[in-house]
């Protein structure tokens, strides 16, 4: 989420189509057999951290990238770049083309004698050229880091994203209804750092708020009771201490870099049906594409096998206006990556400028029903027609 979006985020209970899936109370008590059978959860050396950005920082330190050049795509969020900079790495950017495409030749052209590592982002669940980048790095003795923060549960063909690089990082709470959580998998060894268990009250407060928000959407008496409990809890519960950082923060901080994932997030992960999640997201994505592609061009022309879409990204020349209208109508659309500090100058990568200016994303997560998808598509068509 961009800084602008964060400022205007509002309460999730105000939306009937939320950006992220909701936490059901049953997930706190149930465990599904075989729930850990998806990558990276079944990787023998998987480690869990509070934020994926923390793992990026520790990887850069462990790989001794201080002063070394890291090639990374010119289309990025910003917090991952801040983590690399904090670890002392020097970023050098390569192009991202229309359709969020990375051309391996652009990566090769960006390599210099100072290059130590290549950083590849898989956008919105869709795989970048991980096999080609893996081969490039092997041939040149470079480290390869896969950023799967937006691509949990996705595959390139039959191979999970995150299994190509020397290391891969994942953000769990973008796909699963956890209050926090990132994962890191290394091809060899483990991340070496002394982790700190997050503050229990912070985790409990965030989880309780998520459950109550879910109950609020039920309407009637349940909504009234949930709002009452939330109001009392907000007044009685102290804000999270330094050992807990709420998700949605837009910047990296070294003060929180050793935080681990909370125990409640571990429990929620164990309650997920990963196969059903992928199937639901793909079904919702395809339904949105069938209803909107004639009016709002999707960023990705196809949905390849194995892809678990994070959102439904499409392009519009009225991005900010449409986003504002949709949120006013109860749709938590995502104002994706407007830009930030430390990156390339405008005009240096024209295709990236267009992506930042035109890409808007709609929710297609596992909580969205066929009826909600139809309602969402009708609303998008109405608002696009209204703004011309």
GROMACS .gro file of C-alpha atoms in nm:
model
  388
    1UNK     CA    1   0.000   0.000   0.000
    2UNK     CA    2   0.126   0.348  -0.079
    3UNK     CA    3   0.164   0.625   0.177
    4UNK     CA    4  -0.139   0.804   0.031
    5UNK     CA    5  -0.347   0.488   0.062
    6UNK     CA    6  -0.233   0.435   0.418
    7UNK     CA    7  -0.337   0.786   0.516
    8UNK     CA    8  -0.687   0.734   0.375
    9UNK     CA    9  -0.714   0.368   0.471
   10UNK     CA   10  -1.005   0.388   0.714
   11UNK     CA   11  -1.155   0.100   0.910
   12UNK     CA   12  -1.176  -0.235   0.735
   13UNK     CA   13  -1.527  -0.275   0.875
   14UNK     CA   14  -1.645   0.006   0.646
   15UNK     CA   15  -1.586  -0.206   0.336
   16UNK     CA   16  -1.782  -0.495   0.190
   17UNK     CA   17  -1.492  -0.578  -0.044
   18UNK     CA   18  -1.175  -0.562   0.165
   19UNK     CA   19  -0.816  -0.546   0.044
   20UNK     CA   20  -0.717  -0.852   0.249
   21UNK     CA   21  -0.902  -1.164   0.374
   22UNK     CA   22  -1.068  -1.157   0.713
   23UNK     CA   23  -0.974  -1.357   1.022
   24UNK     CA   24  -1.243  -1.604   1.122
   25UNK     CA   25  -1.261  -1.690   1.495
   26UNK     CA   26  -1.254  -2.061   1.402
   27UNK     CA   27  -0.899  -2.019   1.269
   28UNK     CA   28  -0.778  -1.956   1.622
   29UNK     CA   29  -0.889  -2.298   1.744
   30UNK     CA   30  -0.887  -2.533   1.445
   31UNK     CA   31  -0.601  -2.705   1.264
   32UNK     CA   32  -0.635  -2.865   0.922
   33UNK     CA   33  -0.461  -3.191   0.851
   34UNK     CA   34  -0.191  -3.138   0.589
   35UNK     CA   35  -0.209  -2.760   0.613
   36UNK     CA   36   0.169  -2.737   0.603
   37UNK     CA   37   0.199  -2.911   0.265
   38UNK     CA   38   0.260  -2.594   0.063
   39UNK     CA   39   0.588  -2.413   0.001
   40UNK     CA   40   0.746  -2.241   0.191
   41UNK     CA   41   0.572  -2.386   0.497
   42UNK     CA   42   0.696  -2.737   0.422
   43UNK     CA   43   1.057  -2.631   0.358
   44UNK     CA   44   1.282  -2.792   0.621
   45UNK     CA   45   1.477  -2.472   0.684
   46UNK     CA   46   1.193  -2.217   0.674
   47UNK     CA   47   1.221  -1.940   0.933
   48UNK     CA   48   0.956  -1.691   1.040
   49UNK     CA   49   0.995  -1.321   1.110
   50UNK     CA   50   0.759  -1.036   1.192
   51UNK     CA   51   0.813  -0.867   0.853
   52UNK     CA   52   0.969  -0.995   0.530
   53UNK     CA   53   1.174  -0.675   0.522
   54UNK     CA   54   1.353  -0.791   0.839
   55UNK     CA   55   1.472  -1.103   0.656
   56UNK     CA   56   1.594  -0.891   0.362
   57UNK     CA   57   1.807  -0.686   0.600
   58UNK     CA   58   1.954  -0.991   0.775
   59UNK     CA   59   2.023  -1.166   0.444
   60UNK     CA   60   2.212  -0.864   0.312
   61UNK     CA   61   2.417  -0.853   0.631
   62UNK     CA   62   2.483  -1.227   0.632
   63UNK     CA   63   2.584  -1.221   0.265
   64UNK     CA   64   2.818  -0.929   0.340
   65UNK     CA   65   2.661  -0.703   0.082
   66UNK     CA   66   2.777  -0.390   0.267
   67UNK     CA   67   2.927  -0.174  -0.008
   68UNK     CA   68   2.827  -0.425  -0.276
   69UNK     CA   69   2.599  -0.359  -0.570
   70UNK     CA   70   2.255  -0.523  -0.575
   71UNK     CA   71   2.061  -0.519  -0.901
   72UNK     CA   72   1.691  -0.472  -0.842
   73UNK     CA   73   1.387  -0.385  -1.052
   74UNK     CA   74   1.302  -0.019  -1.098
   75UNK     CA   75   0.940  -0.102  -1.005
   76UNK     CA   76   0.927  -0.164  -0.631
   77UNK     CA   77   0.744  -0.068  -0.312
   78UNK     CA   78   1.022   0.111  -0.125
   79UNK     CA   79   1.048  -0.065   0.210
   80UNK     CA   80   1.254  -0.348   0.059
   81UNK     CA   81   1.497  -0.091  -0.081
   82UNK     CA   82   1.519   0.076   0.260
   83UNK     CA   83   1.612  -0.261   0.416
   84UNK     CA   84   1.892  -0.311   0.164
   85UNK     CA   85   2.020   0.044   0.213
   86UNK     CA   86   2.016   0.001   0.592
   87UNK     CA   87   2.233  -0.309   0.548
   88UNK     CA   88   2.482  -0.105   0.344
   89UNK     CA   89   2.402  -0.240  -0.003
   90UNK     CA   90   2.417  -0.016  -0.310
   91UNK     CA   91   2.115  -0.056  -0.540
   92UNK     CA   92   2.141  -0.045  -0.916
   93UNK     CA   93   1.817  -0.066  -1.114
   94UNK     CA   94   1.708  -0.259  -1.420
   95UNK     CA   95   1.399  -0.200  -1.633
   96UNK     CA   96   1.051  -0.340  -1.577
   97UNK     CA   97   0.845  -0.342  -1.893
   98UNK     CA   98   0.473  -0.302  -1.958
   99UNK     CA   99   0.277  -0.585  -1.800
  100UNK     CA  100   0.519  -0.590  -1.506
  101UNK     CA  101   0.761  -0.792  -1.723
  102UNK     CA  102   1.129  -0.835  -1.650
  103UNK     CA  103   1.346  -0.907  -1.953
  104UNK     CA  104   1.655  -1.112  -1.855
  105UNK     CA  105   1.855  -0.917  -2.114
  106UNK     CA  106   1.789  -0.599  -1.916
  107UNK     CA  107   1.935  -0.768  -1.609
  108UNK     CA  108   2.244  -0.880  -1.802
  109UNK     CA  109   2.293  -0.529  -1.938
  110UNK     CA  110   2.281  -0.385  -1.584
  111UNK     CA  111   2.552  -0.614  -1.443
  112UNK     CA  112   2.884  -0.444  -1.361
  113UNK     CA  113   3.206  -0.571  -1.204
  114UNK     CA  114   3.072  -0.442  -0.869
  115UNK     CA  115   2.750  -0.647  -0.886
  116UNK     CA  116   2.714  -0.898  -0.602
  117UNK     CA  117   2.348  -0.999  -0.614
  118UNK     CA  118   2.029  -0.983  -0.819
  119UNK     CA  119   1.694  -0.907  -0.655
  120UNK     CA  120   1.379  -1.019  -0.839
  121UNK     CA  121   1.022  -0.927  -0.741
  122UNK     CA  122   0.731  -1.152  -0.841
  123UNK     CA  123   0.447  -0.904  -0.895
  124UNK     CA  124   0.093  -0.972  -0.767
  125UNK     CA  125   0.150  -1.348  -0.767
  126UNK     CA  126   0.272  -1.365  -1.128
  127UNK     CA  127   0.619  -1.516  -1.175
  128UNK     CA  128   0.909  -1.320  -1.308
  129UNK     CA  129   1.177  -1.501  -1.514
  130UNK     CA  130   1.317  -1.682  -1.212
  131UNK     CA  131   1.470  -1.969  -1.410
  132UNK     CA  132   1.654  -1.730  -1.643
  133UNK     CA  133   1.777  -1.512  -1.354
  134UNK     CA  134   1.890  -1.825  -1.169
  135UNK     CA  135   2.098  -1.926  -1.472
  136UNK     CA  136   2.242  -1.575  -1.510
  137UNK     CA  137   2.347  -1.569  -1.146
  138UNK     CA  138   2.497  -1.918  -1.152
  139UNK     CA  139   2.703  -1.839  -1.462
  140UNK     CA  140   2.843  -1.521  -1.306
  141UNK     CA  141   2.879  -1.623  -0.942
  142UNK     CA  142   2.610  -1.380  -0.822
  143UNK     CA  143   2.367  -1.426  -0.535
  144UNK     CA  144   1.999  -1.444  -0.624
  145UNK     CA  145   1.725  -1.318  -0.389
  146UNK     CA  146   1.359  -1.381  -0.477
  147UNK     CA  147   1.105  -1.139  -0.333
  148UNK     CA  148   0.783  -1.341  -0.302
  149UNK     CA  149   0.610  -1.095  -0.070
  150UNK     CA  150   0.331  -1.061  -0.328
  151UNK     CA  151   0.344  -1.422  -0.448
  152UNK     CA  152   0.282  -1.659  -0.158
  153UNK     CA  153   0.155  -2.001  -0.282
  154UNK     CA  154   0.235  -1.920  -0.647
  155UNK     CA  155   0.430  -2.142  -0.885
  156UNK     CA  156   0.611  -2.109  -1.215
  157UNK     CA  157   0.474  -2.419  -1.379
  158UNK     CA  158   0.515  -2.694  -1.122
  159UNK     CA  159   0.795  -2.523  -0.929
  160UNK     CA  160   0.711  -2.298  -0.631
  161UNK     CA  161   0.819  -1.938  -0.649
  162UNK     CA  162   1.093  -1.894  -0.394
  163UNK     CA  163   1.265  -2.221  -0.483
  164UNK     CA  164   1.488  -2.070  -0.753
  165UNK     CA  165   1.699  -1.825  -0.557
  166UNK     CA  166   1.976  -1.858  -0.301
  167UNK     CA  167   1.712  -1.718  -0.068
  168UNK     CA  168   1.351  -1.610  -0.086
  169UNK     CA  169   1.132  -1.395   0.137
  170UNK     CA  170   0.754  -1.410   0.174
  171UNK     CA  171   0.492  -1.185   0.334
  172UNK     CA  172   0.218  -1.398   0.490
  173UNK     CA  173  -0.040  -1.136   0.592
  174UNK     CA  174  -0.096  -1.017   0.234
  175UNK     CA  175  -0.245  -1.356   0.144
  176UNK     CA  176  -0.346  -1.510   0.478
  177UNK     CA  177  -0.543  -1.342   0.760
  178UNK     CA  178  -0.250  -1.329   1.003
  179UNK     CA  179  -0.176  -1.023   1.219
  180UNK     CA  180   0.189  -1.035   1.118
  181UNK     CA  181   0.439  -1.267   0.961
  182UNK     CA  182   0.708  -1.315   0.703
  183UNK     CA  183   0.900  -1.624   0.601
  184UNK     CA  184   1.248  -1.677   0.464
  185UNK     CA  185   1.395  -1.984   0.298
  186UNK     CA  186   1.763  -2.024   0.210
  187UNK     CA  187   1.893  -2.275  -0.040
  188UNK     CA  188   2.180  -2.353   0.192
  189UNK     CA  189   2.195  -2.295   0.568
  190UNK     CA  190   1.978  -2.067   0.774
  191UNK     CA  191   1.947  -1.702   0.858
  192UNK     CA  192   2.177  -1.627   1.151
  193UNK     CA  193   2.029  -1.380   1.396
  194UNK     CA  194   1.894  -1.374   1.750
  195UNK     CA  195   1.518  -1.339   1.719
  196UNK     CA  196   1.294  -1.161   1.968
  197UNK     CA  197   0.944  -1.286   2.046
  198UNK     CA  198   0.692  -1.006   1.979
  199UNK     CA  199   0.494  -0.850   2.257
  200UNK     CA  200   0.193  -1.068   2.345
  201UNK     CA  201  -0.040  -0.777   2.413
  202UNK     CA  202   0.034  -0.627   2.073
  203UNK     CA  203  -0.045  -0.955   1.899
  204UNK     CA  204  -0.358  -1.008   2.109
  205UNK     CA  205  -0.487  -0.655   2.047
  206UNK     CA  206  -0.436  -0.679   1.672
  207UNK     CA  207  -0.590  -1.027   1.651
  208UNK     CA  208  -0.891  -0.931   1.861
  209UNK     CA  209  -0.953  -0.625   1.644
  210UNK     CA  210  -0.939  -0.844   1.331
  211UNK     CA  211  -1.189  -1.093   1.475
  212UNK     CA  212  -1.425  -0.818   1.583
  213UNK     CA  213  -1.404  -0.652   1.243
  214UNK     CA  214  -1.499  -0.984   1.086
  215UNK     CA  215  -1.798  -1.014   1.320
  216UNK     CA  216  -1.900  -0.654   1.246
  217UNK     CA  217  -1.960  -0.747   0.884
  218UNK     CA  218  -2.230  -0.987   0.997
  219UNK     CA  219  -2.467  -0.696   1.053
  220UNK     CA  220  -2.754  -0.658   1.299
  221UNK     CA  221  -2.701  -0.736   1.667
  222UNK     CA  222  -2.361  -0.896   1.601
  223UNK     CA  223  -2.234  -0.574   1.441
  224UNK     CA  224  -2.356  -0.362   1.733
  225UNK     CA  225  -2.198  -0.594   1.989
  226UNK     CA  226  -1.867  -0.607   1.802
  227UNK     CA  227  -1.847  -0.229   1.772
  228UNK     CA  228  -1.923  -0.189   2.140
  229UNK     CA  229  -1.651  -0.437   2.237
  230UNK     CA  230  -1.401  -0.267   2.004
  231UNK     CA  231  -1.472   0.075   2.154
  232UNK     CA  232  -1.427  -0.053   2.508
  233UNK     CA  233  -1.114  -0.245   2.415
  234UNK     CA  234  -0.958   0.053   2.242
  235UNK     CA  235  -1.006   0.263   2.553
  236UNK     CA  236  -0.886  -0.003   2.796
  237UNK     CA  237  -0.594  -0.158   2.605
  238UNK     CA  238  -0.262   0.026   2.582
  239UNK     CA  239  -0.117   0.076   2.239
  240UNK     CA  240   0.134  -0.179   2.118
  241UNK     CA  241   0.471  -0.150   2.287
  242UNK     CA  242   0.801  -0.128   2.103
  243UNK     CA  243   0.811  -0.507   2.070
  244UNK     CA  244   0.511  -0.506   1.838
  245UNK     CA  245   0.484  -0.319   1.509
  246UNK     CA  246   0.151  -0.308   1.327
  247UNK     CA  247   0.146  -0.420   0.965
  248UNK     CA  248   0.083  -0.147   0.713
  249UNK     CA  249   0.384   0.056   0.820
  250UNK     CA  250   0.552   0.204   0.515
  251UNK     CA  251   0.915   0.221   0.623
  252UNK     CA  252   1.191  -0.005   0.748
  253UNK     CA  253   1.332   0.040   1.098
  254UNK     CA  254   1.637  -0.131   1.244
  255UNK     CA  255   1.491  -0.105   1.596
  256UNK     CA  256   1.241  -0.381   1.509
  257UNK     CA  257   1.457  -0.593   1.281
  258UNK     CA  258   1.490  -0.892   1.516
  259UNK     CA  259   1.118  -0.944   1.577
  260UNK     CA  260   0.987  -1.293   1.506
  261UNK     CA  261   0.639  -1.393   1.391
  262UNK     CA  262   0.380  -1.413   1.668
  263UNK     CA  263   0.251  -1.744   1.801
  264UNK     CA  264  -0.105  -1.653   1.699
  265UNK     CA  265   0.005  -1.619   1.337
  266UNK     CA  266   0.160  -1.967   1.354
  267UNK     CA  267  -0.177  -2.097   1.474
  268UNK     CA  268  -0.369  -1.919   1.198
  269UNK     CA  269  -0.132  -2.052   0.930
  270UNK     CA  270  -0.192  -2.406   1.059
  271UNK     CA  271  -0.568  -2.358   1.010
  272UNK     CA  272  -0.547  -2.268   0.639
  273UNK     CA  273  -0.649  -2.483   0.344
  274UNK     CA  274  -0.388  -2.369   0.095
  275UNK     CA  275  -0.533  -2.559  -0.200
  276UNK     CA  276  -0.874  -2.401  -0.147
  277UNK     CA  277  -0.717  -2.054  -0.117
  278UNK     CA  278  -0.537  -2.085  -0.450
  279UNK     CA  279  -0.849  -2.219  -0.621
  280UNK     CA  280  -1.068  -1.938  -0.484
  281UNK     CA  281  -0.825  -1.664  -0.585
  282UNK     CA  282  -0.788  -1.802  -0.936
  283UNK     CA  283  -1.165  -1.839  -0.974
  284UNK     CA  284  -1.227  -1.481  -0.857
  285UNK     CA  285  -0.953  -1.342  -1.078
  286UNK     CA  286  -1.091  -1.515  -1.387
  287UNK     CA  287  -1.442  -1.395  -1.308
  288UNK     CA  288  -1.323  -1.036  -1.278
  289UNK     CA  289  -1.132  -1.066  -1.603
  290UNK     CA  290  -1.438  -1.200  -1.785
  291UNK     CA  291  -1.650  -0.912  -1.653
  292UNK     CA  292  -1.405  -0.624  -1.693
  293UNK     CA  293  -1.139  -0.696  -1.955
  294UNK     CA  294  -1.336  -0.523  -2.233
  295UNK     CA  295  -1.345  -0.201  -2.031
  296UNK     CA  296  -1.036  -0.207  -1.808
  297UNK     CA  297  -0.734  -0.378  -1.959
  298UNK     CA  298  -0.578  -0.631  -1.720
  299UNK     CA  299  -0.205  -0.596  -1.660
  300UNK     CA  300  -0.163  -0.970  -1.726
  301UNK     CA  301  -0.327  -1.107  -2.040
  302UNK     CA  302  -0.339  -1.463  -1.906
  303UNK     CA  303  -0.350  -1.650  -1.576
  304UNK     CA  304  -0.085  -1.922  -1.609
  305UNK     CA  305  -0.121  -2.253  -1.430
  306UNK     CA  306   0.013  -2.240  -1.076
  307UNK     CA  307  -0.034  -1.866  -1.026
  308UNK     CA  308  -0.206  -1.759  -0.703
  309UNK     CA  309  -0.308  -1.400  -0.784
  310UNK     CA  310  -0.275  -1.152  -0.500
  311UNK     CA  311  -0.505  -0.895  -0.663
  312UNK     CA  312  -0.664  -0.824  -0.999
  313UNK     CA  313  -0.437  -0.551  -1.145
  314UNK     CA  314  -0.571  -0.343  -1.432
  315UNK     CA  315  -0.479  -0.014  -1.593
  316UNK     CA  316  -0.672   0.310  -1.589
  317UNK     CA  317  -0.583   0.664  -1.678
  318UNK     CA  318  -0.798   0.786  -1.388
  319UNK     CA  319  -0.631   0.580  -1.117
  320UNK     CA  320  -0.661   0.810  -0.816
  321UNK     CA  321  -1.013   0.926  -0.898
  322UNK     CA  322  -1.141   0.572  -0.952
  323UNK     CA  323  -0.970   0.453  -0.634
  324UNK     CA  324  -1.138   0.732  -0.436
  325UNK     CA  325  -1.481   0.652  -0.581
  326UNK     CA  326  -1.448   0.278  -0.520
  327UNK     CA  327  -1.347   0.321  -0.159
  328UNK     CA  328  -1.636   0.559  -0.102
  329UNK     CA  329  -1.862   0.281  -0.234
  330UNK     CA  330  -1.718   0.019   0.004
  331UNK     CA  331  -1.443  -0.135  -0.210
  332UNK     CA  332  -1.096  -0.138  -0.059
  333UNK     CA  333  -0.913  -0.106  -0.391
  334UNK     CA  334  -0.534  -0.089  -0.375
  335UNK     CA  335  -0.352   0.223  -0.485
  336UNK     CA  336  -0.045   0.036  -0.596
  337UNK     CA  337   0.307   0.180  -0.567
  338UNK     CA  338   0.285   0.548  -0.651
  339UNK     CA  339   0.658   0.594  -0.597
  340UNK     CA  340   0.889   0.699  -0.320
  341UNK     CA  341   1.236   0.801  -0.214
  342UNK     CA  342   1.570   0.652  -0.320
  343UNK     CA  343   1.444   0.517  -0.652
  344UNK     CA  344   1.515   0.609  -1.015
  345UNK     CA  345   1.427   0.956  -1.134
  346UNK     CA  346   1.103   1.000  -1.332
  347UNK     CA  347   1.178   0.943  -1.699
  348UNK     CA  348   1.469   0.706  -1.637
  349UNK     CA  349   1.242   0.404  -1.684
  350UNK     CA  350   0.935   0.521  -1.880
  351UNK     CA  351   0.746   0.190  -1.857
  352UNK     CA  352   0.778   0.200  -1.478
  353UNK     CA  353   0.644   0.554  -1.473
  354UNK     CA  354   0.337   0.431  -1.663
  355UNK     CA  355   0.288   0.138  -1.425
  356UNK     CA  356   0.302   0.366  -1.122
  357UNK     CA  357   0.061   0.611  -1.283
  358UNK     CA  358  -0.200   0.365  -1.413
  359UNK     CA  359  -0.212   0.034  -1.221
  360UNK     CA  360  -0.503  -0.010  -0.980
  361UNK     CA  361  -0.577  -0.341  -0.808
  362UNK     CA  362  -0.904  -0.501  -0.703
  363UNK     CA  363  -0.947  -0.764  -0.431
  364UNK     CA  364  -0.986  -1.123  -0.553
  365UNK     CA  365  -0.899  -1.301  -0.228
  366UNK     CA  366  -1.056  -1.612  -0.083
  367UNK     CA  367  -1.332  -1.424   0.104
  368UNK     CA  368  -1.475  -1.277  -0.216
  369UNK     CA  369  -1.780  -1.471  -0.332
  370UNK     CA  370  -1.913  -1.491  -0.688
  371UNK     CA  371  -2.188  -1.249  -0.588
  372UNK     CA  372  -1.938  -0.998  -0.450
  373UNK     CA  373  -1.726  -1.027  -0.763
  374UNK     CA  374  -2.029  -0.951  -0.980
  375UNK     CA  375  -2.121  -0.655  -0.760
  376UNK     CA  376  -1.763  -0.529  -0.771
  377UNK     CA  377  -1.748  -0.552  -1.150
  378UNK     CA  378  -2.078  -0.364  -1.188
  379UNK     CA  379  -1.950  -0.093  -0.957
  380UNK     CA  380  -1.621  -0.055  -1.147
  381UNK     CA  381  -1.806  -0.026  -1.477
  382UNK     CA  382  -2.041   0.232  -1.330
  383UNK     CA  383  -1.766   0.446  -1.185
  384UNK     CA  384  -1.550   0.428  -1.498
  385UNK     CA  385  -1.847   0.542  -1.701
  386UNK     CA  386  -1.913   0.825  -1.457
  387UNK     CA  387  -1.561   0.967  -1.474
  388UNK     CA  388  -1.537   0.922  -1.851
   0.00000   0.00000   0.00000
